[in-house]
């Protein structure tokens, strides 16, 4: 027995050093964390919470805080049992293809346009009630323990792309003695690791994992080792819900390209980022930024009395409320492409916005301009089409976008009200009164912890209170602010959050009493927003696409030839498909505006999710020559239609 234990110890140490070498070469930050932890334990600066124990013929982890064991059973047999519950179906996975909950058919519609025939083909030919895959391309392990279950499940699944998440560095360090992680990066396999990270850093790893072979993001299998890590599965659900190409398909990007070109042809004014950085028109001014959260109601009378002390920056949804209280906004931001924005910008007094600068992203519905008429409005590019204009970036929420752009325009002192990212804590109201999107929610948390939806009520850290109630739909605003602030790290500004909602890191909490006391010392200011934005705006005189149209014509001719071919097998089709994709990306390097290749990649990320889905299914007749050629033709027709749309957009 002693000899066996000694041999096991030698083997464990050997695996540990092999893992350290692997981490040093591939995950240096994690290597450093493990190395530093080991050093702190060795010199006595840190007391071990967990130690590796060999008990009754198996390895376990002893928790010194409660003297309990991690497995408290044979960890090898435990791993074998867990392996049985992992299969090649949609069970225990993130099913990322959108389905109609009543019919279980894939959702199709105009938003998917050219890809829609592929989606419809799947609906007609695939039994979506009984999905089983030939291979698993993406797998997430949540919690490592000693890694035995990871090895067992992987021996069965052999996923091409694997993400392993372990919140506790000490636990992961022990698994380095028992699990060879280098196996997950051999051959054409890729490993992603998140160890001991906070949510922000995990989000970066999720993004890397998602972006790698994005065209396989139709299903992500997962295995959660311990129930205490269930929140990580929820994070993954939230991440893929917000970042899927299905949520923002390429057609929207093509439509936006068409709109930018149209606005340029109409000689509309565009904000010039180089001029904005040069003139910094908001420097030295105090900004009061008004969003639509319920906290705005408690400040509205105060704003009426003190509006002259600030530049008033507002989101479009609050125009009617501001007009009702005779608060004249200096700048309004509007980014939503929906036709309903015309209603938000409709005023009782046709002259109410005469002295207001309205900043749009170039994706607005045409009906908006019928409403605002000859008001003073300006555009920021939603796509980096015109290089000389620069690009201010984009975030999905209008309040966050207003914050992002204001800081880029030189704002150094910003006071934010109505960016609650939470309900009104007594009424459950999600937005301020007079907002047309207002809904009252229950403040009771969901009892079904296995179901995850945007309406689930969550408890999070409050801006003023210890905790506040919110839901997934609202809490996503916090991530939007984090996205914005990552783009602003090179700029100096101070931002105060006046809202009685969720705490947002990077915004300093400032309650009503402290703010009122501070603001009483502010002087009235004189500021012409129209003059200021005019000074940093230009009209684009010339936009030439002749060279791009020639490139598009070349691609169309090649795609049409591709459409006439017959393929002998799935591999034959996929190889020819890969060849033409590489050729298209190569030839698009010659386009003069550098957006067409991005749009094509956006298209393939969406189209290939469906192509790879159907070609990876274990179902009768789906591997026939007919199905393969049907899919090949639908894909090539989609490519042809895409480039016809691009040509039409820039002609």
Coordinates of C-alpha atoms in Angstrom, one line a residue, residues 16-614:
X16 CA 1.5 19.0 -11.7
X17 CA 4.7 20.0 -13.3
X18 CA 3.5 19.1 -16.8
X19 CA 0.4 21.3 -16.1
X20 CA 2.6 24.2 -14.9
X21 CA 4.6 24.1 -18.1
X22 CA 1.4 24.0 -20.1
X23 CA -0.1 27.0 -18.3
X24 CA 3.2 28.9 -18.6
X25 CA 3.1 28.5 -22.3
X26 CA -0.6 29.0 -22.9
X27 CA -2.2 30.7 -19.9
X28 CA 0.5 32.8 -18.3
X29 CA -1.8 34.8 -16.0
X30 CA -3.2 31.6 -14.5
X31 CA 0.3 30.2 -14.2
X32 CA 1.4 33.3 -12.3
X33 CA -1.6 33.0 -10.0
X34 CA -0.9 29.4 -9.2
X35 CA 2.8 30.0 -8.7
X36 CA 2.1 32.9 -6.3
X37 CA -0.5 30.9 -4.4
X38 CA 2.0 28.0 -4.0
X39 CA 4.6 30.4 -2.8
X40 CA 2.3 32.1 -0.3
X41 CA 1.3 28.7 1.2
X42 CA 5.0 27.5 1.3
X43 CA 6.3 30.6 3.2
X44 CA 3.3 30.5 5.6
X45 CA 1.7 33.8 4.4
X46 CA -1.5 31.9 3.5
X47 CA -3.2 29.1 5.3
X48 CA -4.4 26.3 3.0
X49 CA -8.2 26.0 2.9
X50 CA -8.1 22.9 0.8
X51 CA -5.6 20.0 0.7
X52 CA -5.4 16.9 -1.5
X53 CA -6.1 13.7 0.4
X54 CA -5.8 10.0 -0.6
X55 CA -8.6 8.2 1.2
X56 CA -9.7 4.5 0.8
X57 CA -8.2 4.2 -2.7
X58 CA -9.2 7.5 -4.2
X59 CA -8.3 11.2 -4.1
X60 CA -10.5 13.7 -2.3
X61 CA -10.3 17.3 -1.2
X62 CA -10.3 18.2 2.5
X63 CA -11.9 21.5 3.4
X64 CA -10.1 22.7 6.5
X65 CA -12.8 25.3 7.4
X66 CA -15.5 22.7 8.1
X67 CA -13.3 19.5 8.1
X68 CA -15.6 18.2 5.3
X69 CA -14.6 16.3 2.2
X70 CA -15.4 17.6 -1.3
X71 CA -16.6 14.3 -2.8
X72 CA -17.1 12.2 0.3
X73 CA -17.3 9.2 -2.1
X74 CA -15.0 7.4 -4.5
X75 CA -14.1 10.3 -6.8
X76 CA -13.3 7.9 -9.7
X77 CA -16.6 6.1 -9.5
X78 CA -18.3 9.4 -9.1
X79 CA -16.8 10.6 -12.4
X80 CA -17.9 7.4 -14.2
X81 CA -21.5 8.0 -13.0
X82 CA -21.5 11.6 -14.1
X83 CA -20.3 10.5 -17.6
X84 CA -23.5 8.5 -18.0
X85 CA -25.6 11.6 -17.9
X86 CA -23.8 13.4 -20.7
X87 CA -25.0 12.7 -24.2
X88 CA -25.0 14.1 -27.7
X89 CA -28.5 15.6 -27.5
X90 CA -29.7 19.1 -26.6
X91 CA -30.0 18.0 -22.9
X92 CA -27.9 20.1 -20.5
X93 CA -27.0 22.6 -23.2
X94 CA -27.5 26.1 -24.3
X95 CA -29.7 25.6 -27.4
X96 CA -28.9 28.8 -29.2
X97 CA -31.2 28.4 -32.2
X98 CA -34.3 30.5 -31.7
X99 CA -37.4 28.4 -31.7
X100 CA -41.1 29.1 -31.6
X101 CA -42.1 27.9 -28.1
X102 CA -45.5 26.6 -29.4
X103 CA -44.3 24.7 -32.5
X104 CA -40.7 24.0 -31.6
X105 CA -39.8 25.1 -35.2
X106 CA -36.9 27.5 -35.8
X107 CA -37.9 31.1 -36.0
X108 CA -37.6 32.6 -39.4
X109 CA -38.6 36.0 -40.8
X110 CA -37.5 39.0 -42.8
X111 CA -34.8 39.8 -40.2
X112 CA -32.9 36.8 -41.4
X113 CA -33.7 37.4 -45.1
X114 CA -31.2 35.4 -47.3
X115 CA -30.6 32.8 -44.6
X116 CA -34.4 32.2 -44.2
X117 CA -34.6 29.6 -47.0
X118 CA -32.0 27.5 -45.0
X119 CA -34.0 27.9 -41.8
X120 CA -37.2 26.9 -43.6
X121 CA -35.4 23.9 -45.1
X122 CA -34.4 22.7 -41.6
X123 CA -38.0 23.2 -40.4
X124 CA -39.3 21.0 -43.2
X125 CA -36.7 18.3 -43.1
X126 CA -35.4 18.0 -39.5
X127 CA -37.2 16.3 -36.6
X128 CA -36.5 19.1 -34.1
X129 CA -38.1 17.2 -31.3
X130 CA -35.4 14.6 -31.4
X131 CA -32.1 16.3 -32.0
X132 CA -28.9 14.3 -31.6
X133 CA -25.5 15.4 -32.9
X134 CA -22.7 13.4 -34.5
X135 CA -20.1 15.6 -32.7
X136 CA -20.0 18.1 -29.9
X137 CA -18.1 21.2 -31.0
X138 CA -18.4 23.4 -27.9
X139 CA -18.4 22.2 -24.2
X140 CA -18.3 24.1 -21.0
X141 CA -17.2 22.5 -17.7
X142 CA -18.3 24.6 -14.7
X143 CA -16.2 23.6 -11.6
X144 CA -13.2 21.4 -11.8
X145 CA -13.0 19.6 -8.5
X146 CA -10.1 17.3 -9.1
X147 CA -11.0 17.0 -12.7
X148 CA -11.9 13.3 -12.8
X149 CA -15.3 13.9 -14.2
X150 CA -13.8 16.3 -16.8
X151 CA -11.5 13.5 -18.1
X152 CA -14.3 10.9 -18.1
X153 CA -16.8 13.1 -19.9
X154 CA -14.2 14.3 -22.4
X155 CA -13.3 10.7 -23.2
X156 CA -16.9 10.4 -24.4
X157 CA -17.5 13.8 -25.9
X158 CA -14.1 14.9 -27.3
X159 CA -15.3 18.5 -27.9
X160 CA -13.3 20.6 -30.4
X161 CA -13.6 23.7 -28.2
X162 CA -13.6 23.4 -24.5
X163 CA -14.1 26.1 -21.8
X164 CA -13.3 25.1 -18.2
X165 CA -14.3 27.4 -15.4
X166 CA -13.3 27.2 -11.8
X167 CA -14.1 30.1 -9.4
X168 CA -11.7 29.0 -6.7
X169 CA -8.0 29.1 -7.5
X170 CA -7.1 26.7 -4.6
X171 CA -9.4 24.0 -6.0
X172 CA -8.0 24.4 -9.5
X173 CA -4.4 24.2 -8.1
X174 CA -5.2 20.8 -6.6
X175 CA -6.7 19.6 -9.8
X176 CA -3.3 20.2 -11.5
X177 CA -2.0 17.2 -9.6
X178 CA -4.7 14.9 -11.0
X179 CA -5.8 16.2 -14.4
X180 CA -3.6 16.7 -17.5
X181 CA -5.1 19.9 -19.0
X182 CA -2.8 19.8 -22.0
X183 CA -5.0 17.1 -23.5
X184 CA -7.6 19.7 -24.3
X185 CA -5.3 21.6 -26.6
X186 CA -3.9 18.8 -28.7
X187 CA -4.4 18.5 -32.4
X188 CA -7.2 20.7 -33.7
X189 CA -8.7 21.1 -30.2
X190 CA -8.8 24.4 -28.3
X191 CA -9.0 25.1 -24.6
X192 CA -10.2 28.2 -22.8
X193 CA -9.7 28.6 -19.0
X194 CA -11.3 30.9 -16.5
X195 CA -9.8 30.4 -13.0
X196 CA -10.5 32.5 -9.9
X197 CA -11.8 35.4 -12.0
X198 CA -14.6 37.9 -11.2
X199 CA -17.6 38.3 -13.5
X200 CA -15.9 41.0 -15.6
X201 CA -12.9 38.8 -16.5
X202 CA -15.1 35.7 -17.0
X203 CA -17.1 37.8 -19.6
X204 CA -13.9 38.3 -21.6
X205 CA -13.2 34.6 -21.6
X206 CA -16.8 33.9 -22.6
X207 CA -16.3 36.3 -25.5
X208 CA -13.1 34.6 -26.6
X209 CA -14.8 31.1 -26.4
X210 CA -17.9 32.3 -28.3
X211 CA -15.8 34.0 -31.0
X212 CA -13.7 31.0 -31.7
X213 CA -15.4 29.0 -34.5
X214 CA -18.4 31.2 -34.0
X215 CA -20.1 29.3 -36.8
X216 CA -20.6 26.4 -34.4
X217 CA -22.6 28.5 -31.9
X218 CA -25.8 26.6 -32.5
X219 CA -25.4 24.5 -29.3
X220 CA -23.1 24.7 -26.3
X221 CA -23.1 21.7 -24.0
X222 CA -22.3 22.3 -20.3
X223 CA -21.7 20.3 -17.1
X224 CA -22.0 21.9 -13.7
X225 CA -20.2 20.0 -11.0
X226 CA -21.6 21.7 -7.9
X227 CA -24.9 23.5 -7.4
X228 CA -23.2 26.5 -5.8
X229 CA -21.8 27.4 -9.2
X230 CA -25.2 27.6 -10.9
X231 CA -24.8 31.3 -11.2
X232 CA -22.1 30.8 -13.8
X233 CA -24.5 28.9 -16.0
X234 CA -26.9 31.8 -15.7
X235 CA -24.0 34.1 -16.7
X236 CA -23.5 32.0 -19.8
X237 CA -27.2 32.1 -20.7
X238 CA -27.1 35.9 -20.3
X239 CA -24.0 36.3 -22.4
X240 CA -25.1 34.2 -25.3
X241 CA -28.6 35.8 -25.2
X242 CA -27.0 39.2 -25.7
X243 CA -24.1 38.3 -28.0
X244 CA -25.5 35.8 -30.4
X245 CA -25.4 36.7 -34.1
X246 CA -29.0 35.5 -34.2
X247 CA -29.9 38.5 -31.9
X248 CA -28.3 41.0 -34.3
X249 CA -28.2 39.4 -37.7
X250 CA -26.2 40.7 -40.7
X251 CA -29.3 42.1 -42.5
X252 CA -29.4 44.9 -39.9
X253 CA -25.8 45.7 -40.7
X254 CA -26.6 45.8 -44.5
X255 CA -29.6 48.0 -43.8
X256 CA -27.4 50.3 -41.8
X257 CA -24.9 50.5 -44.6
X258 CA -27.7 51.5 -46.9
X259 CA -28.9 54.2 -44.5
X260 CA -25.4 55.7 -44.0
X261 CA -24.9 56.0 -47.8
X262 CA -28.3 57.5 -48.2
X263 CA -27.7 60.1 -45.5
X264 CA -24.4 61.0 -47.0
X265 CA -26.0 61.4 -50.5
X266 CA -28.5 63.8 -48.9
X267 CA -25.7 65.9 -47.6
X268 CA -26.6 65.4 -43.9
X269 CA -24.2 66.6 -41.2
X270 CA -22.0 64.1 -39.5
X271 CA -20.0 64.4 -36.3
X272 CA -16.3 64.4 -37.0
X273 CA -14.4 62.6 -34.3
X274 CA -11.1 64.3 -35.1
X275 CA -12.8 67.7 -34.8
X276 CA -14.5 66.5 -31.6
X277 CA -11.2 65.6 -30.0
X278 CA -9.7 68.9 -31.2
X279 CA -12.4 71.2 -30.0
X280 CA -13.8 69.3 -26.9
X281 CA -17.0 71.3 -27.0
X282 CA -18.3 70.0 -23.6
X283 CA -15.1 70.6 -21.7
X284 CA -15.6 72.7 -18.6
X285 CA -19.3 72.2 -18.6
X286 CA -21.4 70.3 -16.0
X287 CA -23.7 67.8 -17.7
X288 CA -27.0 66.5 -16.2
X289 CA -27.7 63.3 -18.1
X290 CA -31.4 62.2 -18.1
X291 CA -32.3 58.6 -18.7
X292 CA -35.6 56.8 -18.4
X293 CA -35.3 55.0 -15.0
X294 CA -37.8 55.5 -12.2
X295 CA -35.5 57.7 -10.1
X296 CA -36.0 60.5 -12.5
X297 CA -39.5 61.1 -11.0
X298 CA -38.0 62.1 -7.6
X299 CA -35.7 64.7 -9.3
X300 CA -38.0 66.2 -11.9
X301 CA -39.1 69.3 -9.9
X302 CA -35.5 69.9 -8.8
X303 CA -34.4 69.8 -12.4
X304 CA -37.1 72.4 -13.3
X305 CA -35.6 74.8 -10.8
X306 CA -32.0 74.2 -11.5
X307 CA -31.8 73.3 -15.2
X308 CA -29.9 76.5 -16.1
X309 CA -26.8 75.2 -14.1
X310 CA -26.3 72.3 -16.5
X311 CA -26.1 71.2 -20.0
X312 CA -29.2 68.9 -20.2
X313 CA -28.5 65.7 -22.1
X314 CA -31.5 63.4 -22.5
X315 CA -32.5 60.2 -24.1
X316 CA -35.3 60.3 -26.8
X317 CA -37.9 58.5 -24.7
X318 CA -38.0 61.3 -22.1
X319 CA -38.8 64.2 -24.5
X320 CA -42.6 64.2 -23.7
X321 CA -41.8 64.3 -19.9
X322 CA -39.3 67.1 -20.3
X323 CA -41.8 69.1 -22.4
X324 CA -44.5 68.5 -19.8
X325 CA -42.3 70.1 -17.1
X326 CA -40.8 72.8 -19.4
X327 CA -37.3 71.4 -19.2
X328 CA -35.5 72.2 -22.5
X329 CA -32.9 69.6 -23.4
X330 CA -29.6 70.9 -24.9
X331 CA -28.8 67.6 -26.6
X332 CA -31.0 64.6 -27.3
X333 CA -29.5 61.2 -28.2
X334 CA -31.5 58.6 -30.3
X335 CA -30.1 55.3 -31.5
X336 CA -33.1 52.9 -31.8
X337 CA -34.0 52.0 -35.5
X338 CA -37.6 51.4 -34.5
X339 CA -40.4 53.5 -36.1
X340 CA -41.8 54.1 -32.6
X341 CA -39.0 56.7 -32.0
X342 CA -41.0 59.1 -34.1
X343 CA -43.6 59.0 -31.3
X344 CA -41.0 59.7 -28.6
X345 CA -39.8 62.8 -30.6
X346 CA -43.3 64.1 -31.2
X347 CA -44.0 67.3 -29.2
X348 CA -47.1 69.3 -28.4
X349 CA -45.3 72.5 -29.1
X350 CA -43.8 72.3 -32.6
X351 CA -41.0 74.8 -31.5
X352 CA -40.1 72.9 -28.3
X353 CA -36.9 71.4 -29.8
X354 CA -35.9 74.4 -31.9
X355 CA -32.8 75.1 -29.8
X356 CA -31.9 71.4 -29.2
X357 CA -29.2 69.4 -31.0
X358 CA -30.4 65.9 -31.8
X359 CA -27.7 63.3 -32.3
X360 CA -28.7 60.1 -34.2
X361 CA -26.9 56.9 -35.0
X362 CA -27.2 56.3 -38.8
X363 CA -29.8 53.6 -38.4
X364 CA -32.9 55.7 -37.8
X365 CA -36.3 54.8 -39.4
X366 CA -37.2 57.3 -42.1
X367 CA -40.5 58.2 -40.3
X368 CA -38.5 59.9 -37.6
X369 CA -37.4 62.6 -40.1
X370 CA -41.0 63.3 -41.0
X371 CA -41.6 64.3 -37.4
X372 CA -38.5 66.3 -36.6
X373 CA -38.6 68.2 -40.0
X374 CA -36.0 71.0 -40.1
X375 CA -34.8 70.6 -36.4
X376 CA -31.1 70.6 -35.8
X377 CA -29.9 67.0 -36.1
X378 CA -26.6 65.3 -36.7
X379 CA -25.4 61.8 -37.3
X380 CA -22.7 59.5 -35.8
X381 CA -21.7 56.5 -37.9
X382 CA -23.1 53.2 -36.7
X383 CA -20.5 51.5 -38.9
X384 CA -16.9 52.8 -39.5
X385 CA -17.6 53.4 -43.2
X386 CA -16.0 56.9 -43.8
X387 CA -12.5 56.7 -42.3
X388 CA -12.1 60.5 -42.1
X389 CA -15.2 60.9 -39.9
X390 CA -13.8 58.6 -37.2
X391 CA -15.9 56.2 -35.2
X392 CA -17.3 56.8 -31.7
X393 CA -18.2 53.2 -31.1
X394 CA -21.6 51.7 -30.3
X395 CA -23.5 50.3 -27.4
X396 CA -27.0 48.9 -27.4
X397 CA -28.6 51.3 -24.8
X398 CA -29.3 54.9 -25.6
X399 CA -28.5 56.2 -22.1
X400 CA -25.1 54.5 -22.2
X401 CA -24.5 55.7 -25.7
X402 CA -25.2 59.3 -24.6
X403 CA -22.7 58.9 -21.8
X404 CA -20.1 57.4 -24.1
X405 CA -20.4 60.2 -26.8
X406 CA -20.6 63.0 -24.2
X407 CA -17.2 62.0 -22.7
X408 CA -15.7 61.7 -26.2
X409 CA -16.9 65.3 -26.8
X410 CA -15.0 66.5 -23.8
X411 CA -17.4 66.2 -20.8
X412 CA -15.4 65.9 -17.6
X413 CA -18.2 66.3 -14.9
X414 CA -21.3 64.3 -15.5
X415 CA -24.3 63.7 -13.2
X416 CA -26.5 60.8 -14.2
X417 CA -30.1 60.4 -13.2
X418 CA -32.6 57.7 -14.3
X419 CA -29.9 55.1 -15.1
X420 CA -31.3 52.8 -12.4
X421 CA -30.9 49.4 -14.0
X422 CA -33.5 48.4 -11.5
X423 CA -37.2 48.7 -10.6
X424 CA -38.7 51.3 -8.4
X425 CA -38.3 49.5 -5.2
X426 CA -41.8 50.1 -3.9
X427 CA -44.0 50.0 -7.0
X428 CA -42.0 47.6 -9.3
X429 CA -42.1 50.3 -12.1
X430 CA -39.3 49.8 -14.6
X431 CA -39.3 53.3 -16.0
X432 CA -40.1 56.9 -15.1
X433 CA -43.7 58.0 -15.5
X434 CA -44.6 59.4 -19.0
X435 CA -42.3 56.9 -20.6
X436 CA -44.2 54.9 -23.2
X437 CA -42.3 51.7 -22.2
X438 CA -43.5 51.7 -18.6
X439 CA -44.4 48.3 -17.0
X440 CA -45.0 47.4 -13.4
X441 CA -43.3 44.2 -12.3
X442 CA -43.7 41.9 -9.3
X443 CA -40.8 42.2 -6.9
X444 CA -41.0 38.5 -6.0
X445 CA -38.0 36.4 -7.1
X446 CA -38.7 33.4 -9.4
X447 CA -39.1 30.1 -7.6
X448 CA -38.2 28.1 -10.6
X449 CA -34.4 28.2 -10.5
X450 CA -34.0 25.9 -13.5
X451 CA -35.7 28.4 -15.9
X452 CA -33.8 31.5 -17.0
X453 CA -35.6 34.4 -18.6
X454 CA -35.2 38.2 -18.9
X455 CA -38.1 38.6 -16.6
X456 CA -36.5 36.8 -13.7
X457 CA -36.3 39.0 -10.6
X458 CA -32.8 39.3 -9.1
X459 CA -31.3 40.9 -6.0
X460 CA -28.2 43.0 -6.7
X461 CA -26.0 45.6 -4.9
X462 CA -27.7 49.0 -4.7
X463 CA -26.4 52.4 -5.5
X464 CA -27.7 53.8 -2.2
X465 CA -29.4 50.8 -0.6
X466 CA -27.6 47.6 0.4
X467 CA -29.5 45.7 -2.3
X468 CA -32.2 46.4 -4.9
X469 CA -34.5 44.3 -7.0
X470 CA -34.1 44.2 -10.7
X471 CA -34.4 41.7 -13.6
X472 CA -32.1 40.4 -16.3
X473 CA -33.5 42.8 -18.9
X474 CA -32.6 45.8 -16.8
X475 CA -29.4 44.6 -15.2
X476 CA -27.9 44.3 -18.7
X477 CA -27.6 48.1 -18.6
X478 CA -24.8 47.6 -16.1
X479 CA -22.8 45.6 -18.7
X480 CA -23.5 48.3 -21.3
X481 CA -21.9 50.9 -19.0
X482 CA -18.9 48.7 -18.5
X483 CA -18.6 48.3 -22.3
X484 CA -18.7 52.1 -22.6
X485 CA -16.2 52.8 -19.8
X486 CA -13.7 50.4 -21.4
X487 CA -13.7 52.7 -24.4
X488 CA -13.1 55.7 -22.2
X489 CA -10.0 54.7 -20.1
X490 CA -7.8 57.1 -22.0
X491 CA -10.0 60.1 -21.1
X492 CA -10.4 62.0 -17.9
X493 CA -13.9 62.4 -16.5
X494 CA -15.8 62.1 -13.2
X495 CA -19.3 60.6 -13.4
X496 CA -21.8 60.6 -10.5
X497 CA -24.8 58.3 -10.2
X498 CA -27.8 60.1 -8.7
X499 CA -30.2 57.1 -9.2
X500 CA -31.7 55.0 -6.5
X501 CA -31.1 51.8 -8.4
X502 CA -28.3 49.3 -9.0
X503 CA -24.7 50.1 -8.2
X504 CA -22.7 50.6 -11.4
X505 CA -18.9 50.4 -11.0
X506 CA -17.2 53.5 -12.3
X507 CA -20.0 55.8 -11.4
X508 CA -19.7 57.4 -8.0
X509 CA -23.0 57.3 -5.9
X510 CA -24.3 60.7 -5.0
X511 CA -27.6 61.0 -3.1
X512 CA -30.1 63.8 -3.4
X513 CA -29.0 65.8 -0.3
X514 CA -25.3 65.7 -1.2
X515 CA -26.1 66.6 -4.8
X516 CA -28.4 69.4 -3.9
X517 CA -25.8 70.9 -1.5
X518 CA -23.1 70.6 -4.2
X519 CA -25.2 72.0 -7.0
X520 CA -26.3 75.1 -5.0
X521 CA -22.7 76.4 -5.6
X522 CA -23.0 76.0 -9.4
X523 CA -23.4 79.1 -11.5
X524 CA -25.9 79.4 -14.4
X525 CA -24.2 78.6 -17.7
X526 CA -24.7 79.9 -21.3
X527 CA -24.3 77.3 -23.9
X528 CA -25.5 76.9 -27.5
X529 CA -25.6 73.2 -28.2
X530 CA -26.4 73.8 -31.9
X531 CA -23.4 76.1 -32.3
X532 CA -21.2 73.6 -30.4
X533 CA -22.2 70.5 -32.5
X534 CA -22.1 72.5 -35.7
X535 CA -18.4 73.2 -34.9
X536 CA -17.6 69.6 -34.9
X537 CA -19.8 68.5 -37.8
X538 CA -19.1 68.1 -41.5
X539 CA -20.8 67.1 -44.7
X540 CA -19.2 64.3 -46.6
X541 CA -18.6 65.6 -50.1
X542 CA -17.5 62.5 -51.9
X543 CA -18.0 58.8 -51.4
X544 CA -16.8 56.6 -54.2
X545 CA -17.7 53.0 -54.5
X546 CA -16.8 52.1 -58.1
X547 CA -13.8 50.0 -57.0
X548 CA -16.0 48.2 -54.5
X549 CA -18.7 47.5 -57.0
X550 CA -16.1 45.9 -59.3
X551 CA -15.0 43.6 -56.4
X552 CA -18.6 42.7 -55.7
X553 CA -19.2 41.8 -59.3
X554 CA -16.2 39.5 -59.3
X555 CA -17.6 37.7 -56.2
X556 CA -21.0 37.4 -57.7
X557 CA -19.6 35.7 -60.8
X558 CA -17.7 33.2 -58.7
X559 CA -20.7 32.5 -56.3
X560 CA -22.9 31.8 -59.3
X561 CA -20.4 29.2 -60.6
X562 CA -20.3 27.7 -57.1
X563 CA -24.1 27.4 -57.2
X564 CA -24.1 25.2 -60.3
X565 CA -21.8 22.5 -58.9
X566 CA -22.8 19.1 -57.6
X567 CA -21.0 17.7 -54.4
X568 CA -20.3 14.1 -53.7
X569 CA -20.3 14.3 -50.0
X570 CA -20.5 16.6 -47.0
X571 CA -16.7 16.9 -46.8
X572 CA -16.6 17.7 -50.5
X573 CA -19.1 20.6 -50.1
X574 CA -17.5 21.9 -46.9
X575 CA -14.0 22.0 -48.5
X576 CA -15.3 23.9 -51.6
X577 CA -17.3 26.2 -49.3
X578 CA -14.2 26.9 -47.2
X579 CA -12.2 27.6 -50.3
X580 CA -14.6 30.2 -51.7
X581 CA -15.0 31.8 -48.3
X582 CA -11.3 32.3 -48.0
X583 CA -11.1 33.6 -51.6
X584 CA -14.0 36.1 -50.9
X585 CA -12.2 37.4 -47.7
X586 CA -9.0 37.7 -49.7
X587 CA -10.5 39.7 -52.5
X588 CA -12.4 41.9 -50.1
X589 CA -9.1 43.2 -48.8
X590 CA -9.2 45.3 -52.0
X591 CA -12.4 47.1 -50.9
X592 CA -11.9 50.8 -50.2
X593 CA -14.1 51.1 -47.1
X594 CA -13.2 48.0 -45.1
X595 CA -16.7 47.2 -44.1
X596 CA -17.7 44.6 -46.7
X597 CA -15.5 41.9 -45.2
X598 CA -16.9 42.5 -41.8
X599 CA -20.5 42.1 -43.2
X600 CA -19.5 38.9 -45.0
X601 CA -18.1 37.5 -41.7
X602 CA -21.3 38.5 -39.9
X603 CA -23.3 36.8 -42.6
X604 CA -21.2 33.5 -42.5
X605 CA -21.4 33.5 -38.7
X606 CA -25.2 33.4 -39.0
X607 CA -25.7 31.3 -42.1
X608 CA -23.1 28.7 -41.0
X609 CA -24.8 28.1 -37.7
X610 CA -27.7 26.6 -39.6
X611 CA -25.6 24.9 -42.2
X612 CA -23.4 23.2 -39.6
X613 CA -26.4 22.4 -37.4
X614 CA -28.1 20.3 -40.1

